[in-house]
Amino acid sequence: MNPIALLGIFLLFFIGLAMFCKVPVAYSIGSATLAVVVAAGMKSSTICTVAFSGLDSFPLLAVPLFIFAGAIMQHSGIAHALVDLIQSIVGRLRGSLGAVTILTSAAFGILTGSCMATISCIGGIMIPEMKKKGYSDAYCSALAAASSFLGILIPPSVPGIMYGLCAGVSISAVWLSTVGPAICCIILFMLINYFRQGRREEKETTPFVLSTYAGNVGKTFIRAIPALMMPIIIFGGIYGGIFTATEAGAAAVLYGIIFYFVKRAMNKNNVDETFMNMTVHAAVSTATICILIGFSNCSGRVISMIGIAEAIKAFVTTHISSTFGFLIFANILFLICGMLIDINAAILLIVPLLLPTAVAMGVDTIHFGAIILVNLSVGFITPPFCAGRCPFSRKAHHFAPPA
């Protein structure tokens, strides 16, 4: 059967099951892959072996490790220390609560690498405060959701690991490639927040005293040192050549466990979850991603065997003559995909299809990864098929963080 026809069968089953029958994405991918295998007359006995072998990867160990480290940081009461630190720095600015939400979300994303953890912790703290200051429900929800995806662009991030594994490139290089876009997003979000909200607020009337300001910043900085040590351990170890991204995940877990039990020993009220419950939550998240990876590995192998990637490469190179045109096409495609399906699923499904074409067009694989991650992140908080609702606002629109 023609490869394009087989791709049509795959998309028909996948879209039909995932969007209309509400079957989980991982099982939709598996079912669509099985349908293609049957249609192509291939042996189905190898699916289980291929799915399992896709999980037999040392770099893949970074996923559960960073998920676990993020869960520990999320429930260790660390968000309040970050909020207090950033509030002490920018609290005198008009629109400061929105700026604190943006900056703290970025900082918390460094610790957890999870949008869900970011919006749960930072949104839970900041949205009630913003409402008291006169921010509308819809604006609070939009700001918290938009800021939460900074956790994907600022390393460590699980989608960055996924792309690194799919493309066979350095995970640390992929992480670095999205730092620039993340900084641009932070600056633009703060400018929008100022013009949308800050200009309506009255200027701070209390005289500025440098010694008082520095003292407040110094006190909150000391309390935030345990939180700030996490990125130092991770990035200092990786980019200092001490350990790999996977080993950095293990170091982050060890630090998180020590930090958690020290805080718990000092005062049980400092933590809001038991260690067992955190472990269970992290295990469930890891299992979900591993099932997705297993079935996606099967689909990637089938796509490779029946020549779909080569057919797409030939089609694109025939109809798109320039690298610039291909990049525009890729931006639009991944933006739309981010609106419709989970970020990790989109990476695992589409990267094997388009990466050969990108390489043939002369696009750097790291640059291509940055394009993919940024567009999927923006698409994931864009209607019509966002992942859910912000849980802190009754009138919230369909803005939601990735899992």
PDB file of N, CA, C and O in Angstrom, residues 10-11 14-20 23-26 28-29 152 292 296 333-351 353 375-382 384-387 401-403:
ATOM      1  N   PHE A  10      -3.282   5.842   9.660  1.00  0.00           N
ATOM      2  CA  PHE A  10      -2.770   6.127  11.007  1.00  0.00           C
ATOM      3  C   PHE A  10      -3.463   7.350  11.599  1.00  0.00           C
ATOM      4  O   PHE A  10      -3.942   7.321  12.744  1.00  0.00           O
ATOM      5  N   LEU A  11      -3.527   8.440  10.843  1.00  0.00           N
ATOM      6  CA  LEU A  11      -4.139   9.674  11.342  1.00  0.00           C
ATOM      7  C   LEU A  11      -5.630   9.499  11.580  1.00  0.00           C
ATOM      8  O   LEU A  11      -6.185  10.047  12.545  1.00  0.00           O
ATOM      9  N   PHE A  14      -5.919   7.519  14.797  1.00  0.00           N
ATOM     10  CA  PHE A  14      -5.430   8.297  15.940  1.00  0.00           C
ATOM     11  C   PHE A  14      -6.393   9.433  16.290  1.00  0.00           C
ATOM     12  O   PHE A  14      -6.793   9.597  17.453  1.00  0.00           O
ATOM     13  N   ILE A  15      -6.783  10.235  15.283  1.00  0.00           N
ATOM     14  CA  ILE A  15      -7.675  11.363  15.542  1.00  0.00           C
ATOM     15  C   ILE A  15      -9.043  10.879  15.995  1.00  0.00           C
ATOM     16  O   ILE A  15      -9.646  11.430  16.924  1.00  0.00           O
ATOM     17  N   GLY A  16      -9.541   9.818  15.349  1.00  0.00           N
ATOM     18  CA  GLY A  16     -10.856   9.300  15.708  1.00  0.00           C
ATOM     19  C   GLY A  16     -10.906   8.816  17.149  1.00  0.00           C
ATOM     20  O   GLY A  16     -11.864   9.094  17.884  1.00  0.00           O
ATOM     21  N   LEU A  17      -9.867   8.104  17.562  1.00  0.00           N
ATOM     22  CA  LEU A  17      -9.859   7.561  18.925  1.00  0.00           C
ATOM     23  C   LEU A  17      -9.550   8.632  19.963  1.00  0.00           C
ATOM     24  O   LEU A  17     -10.210   8.715  20.995  1.00  0.00           O
ATOM     25  N   ALA A  18      -8.524   9.452  19.703  1.00  0.00           N
ATOM     26  CA  ALA A  18      -8.063  10.411  20.711  1.00  0.00           C
ATOM     27  C   ALA A  18      -9.039  11.562  20.912  1.00  0.00           C
ATOM     28  O   ALA A  18      -9.299  11.967  22.046  1.00  0.00           O
ATOM     29  N   MET A  19      -9.616  12.084  19.812  1.00  0.00           N
ATOM     30  CA  MET A  19     -10.421  13.295  19.921  1.00  0.00           C
ATOM     31  C   MET A  19     -11.910  13.013  20.021  1.00  0.00           C
ATOM     32  O   MET A  19     -12.630  13.705  20.745  1.00  0.00           O
ATOM     33  N   PHE A  20     -12.375  12.016  19.283  1.00  0.00           N
ATOM     34  CA  PHE A  20     -13.815  11.771  19.258  1.00  0.00           C
ATOM     35  C   PHE A  20     -14.254  10.688  20.244  1.00  0.00           C
ATOM     36  O   PHE A  20     -15.321  10.791  20.834  1.00  0.00           O
ATOM     37  N   VAL A  23     -10.155   8.329  23.845  1.00  0.00           N
ATOM     38  CA  VAL A  23      -9.222   7.297  24.281  1.00  0.00           C
ATOM     39  C   VAL A  23      -7.903   7.988  24.630  1.00  0.00           C
ATOM     40  O   VAL A  23      -7.485   8.912  23.925  1.00  0.00           O
ATOM     41  N   PRO A  24      -7.235   7.600  25.728  1.00  0.00           N
ATOM     42  CA  PRO A  24      -5.943   8.214  26.055  1.00  0.00           C
ATOM     43  C   PRO A  24      -4.982   8.198  24.879  1.00  0.00           C
ATOM     44  O   PRO A  24      -4.975   7.265  24.072  1.00  0.00           O
ATOM     45  N   VAL A  25      -4.165   9.249  24.785  1.00  0.00           N
ATOM     46  CA  VAL A  25      -3.304   9.440  23.621  1.00  0.00           C
ATOM     47  C   VAL A  25      -2.404   8.248  23.378  1.00  0.00           C
ATOM     48  O   VAL A  25      -2.230   7.802  22.240  1.00  0.00           O
ATOM     49  N   ALA A  26      -1.809   7.699  24.450  1.00  0.00           N
ATOM     50  CA  ALA A  26      -0.877   6.583  24.286  1.00  0.00           C
ATOM     51  C   ALA A  26      -1.557   5.395  23.619  1.00  0.00           C
ATOM     52  O   ALA A  26      -1.017   4.777  22.681  1.00  0.00           O
ATOM     53  N   SER A  28      -4.297   5.490  21.853  1.00  0.00           N
ATOM     54  CA  SER A  28      -4.697   5.873  20.496  1.00  0.00           C
ATOM     55  C   SER A  28      -3.547   5.661  19.520  1.00  0.00           C
ATOM     56  O   SER A  28      -3.737   5.167  18.405  1.00  0.00           O
ATOM     57  N   ILE A  29      -2.340   6.031  19.944  1.00  0.00           N
ATOM     58  CA  ILE A  29      -1.162   5.810  19.105  1.00  0.00           C
ATOM     59  C   ILE A  29      -0.939   4.332  18.871  1.00  0.00           C
ATOM     60  O   ILE A  29      -0.665   3.883  17.748  1.00  0.00           O
ATOM     61  N   ILE A 152       8.548  24.617  30.460  1.00  0.00           N
ATOM     62  CA  ILE A 152       8.970  23.758  29.352  1.00  0.00           C
ATOM     63  C   ILE A 152      10.207  24.341  28.673  1.00  0.00           C
ATOM     64  O   ILE A 152      11.107  23.612  28.266  1.00  0.00           O
ATOM     65  N   LEU A 292       3.346   6.072  26.779  1.00  0.00           N
ATOM     66  CA  LEU A 292       3.350   6.906  25.578  1.00  0.00           C
ATOM     67  C   LEU A 292       4.618   6.679  24.760  1.00  0.00           C
ATOM     68  O   LEU A 292       4.563   6.534  23.533  1.00  0.00           O
ATOM     69  N   SER A 296       4.786   5.080  21.042  1.00  0.00           N
ATOM     70  CA  SER A 296       5.347   5.994  20.048  1.00  0.00           C
ATOM     71  C   SER A 296       6.572   5.391  19.379  1.00  0.00           C
ATOM     72  O   SER A 296       6.819   5.619  18.194  1.00  0.00           O
ATOM     73  N   LEU A 333       2.691  24.150  11.608  1.00  0.00           N
ATOM     74  CA  LEU A 333       2.287  22.774  11.881  1.00  0.00           C
ATOM     75  C   LEU A 333       2.359  22.463  13.371  1.00  0.00           C
ATOM     76  O   LEU A 333       1.405  21.924  13.957  1.00  0.00           O
ATOM     77  N   PHE A 334       3.476  22.809  14.014  1.00  0.00           N
ATOM     78  CA  PHE A 334       3.630  22.474  15.430  1.00  0.00           C
ATOM     79  C   PHE A 334       2.767  23.352  16.323  1.00  0.00           C
ATOM     80  O   PHE A 334       2.347  22.916  17.402  1.00  0.00           O
ATOM     81  N   LEU A 335       2.477  24.562  15.903  1.00  0.00           N
ATOM     82  CA  LEU A 335       1.546  25.396  16.653  1.00  0.00           C
ATOM     83  C   LEU A 335       0.163  24.760  16.668  1.00  0.00           C
ATOM     84  O   LEU A 335      -0.491  24.677  17.717  1.00  0.00           O
ATOM     85  N   ILE A 336      -0.285  24.275  15.516  1.00  0.00           N
ATOM     86  CA  ILE A 336      -1.590  23.614  15.435  1.00  0.00           C
ATOM     87  C   ILE A 336      -1.582  22.306  16.217  1.00  0.00           C
ATOM     88  O   ILE A 336      -2.539  21.985  16.935  1.00  0.00           O
ATOM     89  N   CYS A 337      -0.505  21.535  16.091  1.00  0.00           N
ATOM     90  CA  CYS A 337      -0.412  20.273  16.834  1.00  0.00           C
ATOM     91  C   CYS A 337      -0.460  20.509  18.341  1.00  0.00           C
ATOM     92  O   CYS A 337      -1.058  19.734  19.084  1.00  0.00           O
ATOM     93  N   GLY A 338       0.161  21.615  18.794  1.00  0.00           N
ATOM     94  CA  GLY A 338       0.119  21.932  20.213  1.00  0.00           C
ATOM     95  C   GLY A 338      -1.283  22.231  20.705  1.00  0.00           C
ATOM     96  O   GLY A 338      -1.604  22.009  21.872  1.00  0.00           O
ATOM     97  N   MET A 339      -2.149  22.744  19.817  1.00  0.00           N
ATOM     98  CA  MET A 339      -3.537  23.004  20.186  1.00  0.00           C
ATOM     99  C   MET A 339      -4.337  21.721  20.357  1.00  0.00           C
ATOM    100  O   MET A 339      -5.350  21.702  21.064  1.00  0.00           O
ATOM    101  N   LEU A 340      -3.895  20.657  19.692  1.00  0.00           N
ATOM    102  CA  LEU A 340      -4.742  19.474  19.582  1.00  0.00           C
ATOM    103  C   LEU A 340      -4.316  18.310  20.464  1.00  0.00           C
ATOM    104  O   LEU A 340      -5.166  17.575  20.960  1.00  0.00           O
ATOM    105  N   ILE A 341      -3.008  18.088  20.629  1.00  0.00           N
ATOM    106  CA  ILE A 341      -2.561  16.906  21.360  1.00  0.00           C
ATOM    107  C   ILE A 341      -1.479  17.284  22.359  1.00  0.00           C
ATOM    108  O   ILE A 341      -0.913  18.377  22.331  1.00  0.00           O
ATOM    109  N   ASP A 342      -1.203  16.342  23.253  1.00  0.00           N
ATOM    110  CA  ASP A 342      -0.192  16.530  24.284  1.00  0.00           C
ATOM    111  C   ASP A 342       1.178  16.820  23.666  1.00  0.00           C
ATOM    112  O   ASP A 342       1.531  16.304  22.602  1.00  0.00           O
ATOM    113  N   ILE A 343       1.975  17.643  24.362  1.00  0.00           N
ATOM    114  CA  ILE A 343       3.274  18.054  23.838  1.00  0.00           C
ATOM    115  C   ILE A 343       4.195  16.859  23.614  1.00  0.00           C
ATOM    116  O   ILE A 343       4.826  16.724  22.560  1.00  0.00           O
ATOM    117  N   ASN A 344       4.293  15.996  24.610  1.00  0.00           N
ATOM    118  CA  ASN A 344       5.181  14.830  24.476  1.00  0.00           C
ATOM    119  C   ASN A 344       4.742  13.928  23.330  1.00  0.00           C
ATOM    120  O   ASN A 344       5.573  13.413  22.569  1.00  0.00           O
ATOM    121  N   ALA A 345       3.424  13.743  23.197  1.00  0.00           N
ATOM    122  CA  ALA A 345       2.916  12.911  22.104  1.00  0.00           C
ATOM    123  C   ALA A 345       3.231  13.532  20.750  1.00  0.00           C
ATOM    124  O   ALA A 345       3.612  12.833  19.797  1.00  0.00           O
ATOM    125  N   ALA A 346       3.075  14.851  20.647  1.00  0.00           N
ATOM    126  CA  ALA A 346       3.370  15.534  19.380  1.00  0.00           C
ATOM    127  C   ALA A 346       4.837  15.374  18.998  1.00  0.00           C
ATOM    128  O   ALA A 346       5.167  15.144  17.827  1.00  0.00           O
ATOM    129  N   ILE A 347       5.721  15.488  19.979  1.00  0.00           N
ATOM    130  CA  ILE A 347       7.148  15.328  19.699  1.00  0.00           C
ATOM    131  C   ILE A 347       7.448  13.913  19.221  1.00  0.00           C
ATOM    132  O   ILE A 347       8.122  13.705  18.204  1.00  0.00           O
ATOM    133  N   LEU A 348       6.933  12.938  19.943  1.00  0.00           N
ATOM    134  CA  LEU A 348       7.240  11.549  19.615  1.00  0.00           C
ATOM    135  C   LEU A 348       6.633  11.123  18.284  1.00  0.00           C
ATOM    136  O   LEU A 348       7.176  10.254  17.594  1.00  0.00           O
ATOM    137  N   LEU A 349       5.510  11.746  17.896  1.00  0.00           N
ATOM    138  CA  LEU A 349       4.854  11.369  16.649  1.00  0.00           C
ATOM    139  C   LEU A 349       5.427  12.080  15.429  1.00  0.00           C
ATOM    140  O   LEU A 349       5.689  11.457  14.394  1.00  0.00           O
ATOM    141  N   ILE A 350       5.627  13.390  15.551  1.00  0.00           N
ATOM    142  CA  ILE A 350       5.894  14.196  14.363  1.00  0.00           C
ATOM    143  C   ILE A 350       7.376  14.396  14.095  1.00  0.00           C
ATOM    144  O   ILE A 350       7.788  14.520  12.940  1.00  0.00           O
ATOM    145  N   VAL A 351       8.196  14.411  15.138  1.00  0.00           N
ATOM    146  CA  VAL A 351       9.629  14.616  14.922  1.00  0.00           C
ATOM    147  C   VAL A 351      10.227  13.554  13.998  1.00  0.00           C
ATOM    148  O   VAL A 351      10.973  13.878  13.065  1.00  0.00           O
ATOM    149  N   LEU A 353       8.865  12.109  11.629  1.00  0.00           N
ATOM    150  CA  LEU A 353       8.376  12.351  10.273  1.00  0.00           C
ATOM    151  C   LEU A 353       9.096  13.517   9.607  1.00  0.00           C
ATOM    152  O   LEU A 353       9.439  13.452   8.419  1.00  0.00           O
ATOM    153  N   ASN A 375       6.738  26.394  19.752  1.00  0.00           N
ATOM    154  CA  ASN A 375       5.409  26.376  19.119  1.00  0.00           C
ATOM    155  C   ASN A 375       4.443  25.438  19.826  1.00  0.00           C
ATOM    156  O   ASN A 375       3.253  25.761  19.976  1.00  0.00           O
ATOM    157  N   LEU A 376       4.925  24.284  20.259  1.00  0.00           N
ATOM    158  CA  LEU A 376       4.044  23.375  20.990  1.00  0.00           C
ATOM    159  C   LEU A 376       3.610  23.991  22.317  1.00  0.00           C
ATOM    160  O   LEU A 376       2.460  23.808  22.751  1.00  0.00           O
ATOM    161  N   SER A 377       4.506  24.717  22.972  1.00  0.00           N
ATOM    162  CA  SER A 377       4.163  25.360  24.239  1.00  0.00           C
ATOM    163  C   SER A 377       3.087  26.416  24.057  1.00  0.00           C
ATOM    164  O   SER A 377       2.122  26.479  24.826  1.00  0.00           O
ATOM    165  N   VAL A 378       3.244  27.239  23.022  1.00  0.00           N
ATOM    166  CA  VAL A 378       2.237  28.267  22.748  1.00  0.00           C
ATOM    167  C   VAL A 378       0.914  27.614  22.344  1.00  0.00           C
ATOM    168  O   VAL A 378      -0.165  28.016  22.800  1.00  0.00           O
ATOM    169  N   GLY A 379       0.997  26.587  21.507  1.00  0.00           N
ATOM    170  CA  GLY A 379      -0.214  25.914  21.068  1.00  0.00           C
ATOM    171  C   GLY A 379      -0.969  25.254  22.193  1.00  0.00           C
ATOM    172  O   GLY A 379      -2.202  25.175  22.175  1.00  0.00           O
ATOM    173  N   PHE A 380      -0.232  24.820  23.226  1.00  0.00           N
ATOM    174  CA  PHE A 380      -0.886  24.062  24.293  1.00  0.00           C
ATOM    175  C   PHE A 380      -1.770  24.918  25.184  1.00  0.00           C
ATOM    176  O   PHE A 380      -2.629  24.398  25.893  1.00  0.00           O
ATOM    177  N   ILE A 381      -1.584  26.244  25.187  1.00  0.00           N
ATOM    178  CA  ILE A 381      -2.473  27.113  25.961  1.00  0.00           C
ATOM    179  C   ILE A 381      -3.405  27.894  25.039  1.00  0.00           C
ATOM    180  O   ILE A 381      -4.009  28.888  25.444  1.00  0.00           O
ATOM    181  N   THR A 382      -3.501  27.442  23.788  1.00  0.00           N
ATOM    182  CA  THR A 382      -4.321  28.131  22.793  1.00  0.00           C
ATOM    183  C   THR A 382      -5.584  27.317  22.504  1.00  0.00           C
ATOM    184  O   THR A 382      -5.506  26.105  22.315  1.00  0.00           O
ATOM    185  N   PRO A 384      -8.652  25.724  20.237  1.00  0.00           N
ATOM    186  CA  PRO A 384      -9.844  25.244  20.926  1.00  0.00           C
ATOM    187  C   PRO A 384      -9.636  24.060  21.867  1.00  0.00           C
ATOM    188  O   PRO A 384     -10.452  23.818  22.734  1.00  0.00           O
ATOM    189  N   PHE A 385      -8.560  23.278  21.692  1.00  0.00           N
ATOM    190  CA  PHE A 385      -8.429  22.044  22.465  1.00  0.00           C
ATOM    191  C   PHE A 385      -7.318  22.164  23.493  1.00  0.00           C
ATOM    192  O   PHE A 385      -6.369  21.397  23.466  1.00  0.00           O
ATOM    193  N   CYS A 386      -7.440  23.148  24.415  1.00  0.00           N
ATOM    194  CA  CYS A 386      -6.473  23.216  25.506  1.00  0.00           C
ATOM    195  C   CYS A 386      -6.719  22.068  26.462  1.00  0.00           C
ATOM    196  O   CYS A 386      -7.780  21.439  26.447  1.00  0.00           O
ATOM    197  N   ALA A 387      -5.723  21.807  27.335  1.00  0.00           N
ATOM    198  CA  ALA A 387      -5.773  20.591  28.144  1.00  0.00           C
ATOM    199  C   ALA A 387      -6.800  20.650  29.249  1.00  0.00           C
ATOM    200  O   ALA A 387      -7.214  19.634  29.768  1.00  0.00           O
ATOM    201  N   PRO A 401      -2.167  24.134  31.852  1.00  0.00           N
ATOM    202  CA  PRO A 401      -0.766  23.755  31.719  1.00  0.00           C
ATOM    203  C   PRO A 401      -0.609  22.352  31.203  1.00  0.00           C
ATOM    204  O   PRO A 401      -1.475  21.508  31.422  1.00  0.00           O
ATOM    205  N   PRO A 402       0.484  22.070  30.510  1.00  0.00           N
ATOM    206  CA  PRO A 402       0.780  20.705  30.147  1.00  0.00           C
ATOM    207  C   PRO A 402       1.045  19.861  31.373  1.00  0.00           C
ATOM    208  O   PRO A 402       1.427  20.364  32.412  1.00  0.00           O
ATOM    209  N   ALA A 403       0.845  18.548  31.242  1.00  0.00           N
ATOM    210  CA  ALA A 403       1.126  17.669  32.368  1.00  0.00           C
ATOM    211  C   ALA A 403       2.597  17.567  32.599  1.00  0.00           C
ATOM    212  O   ALA A 403       3.386  17.689  31.679  1.00  0.00           O
TER     213      ALA A 403
END
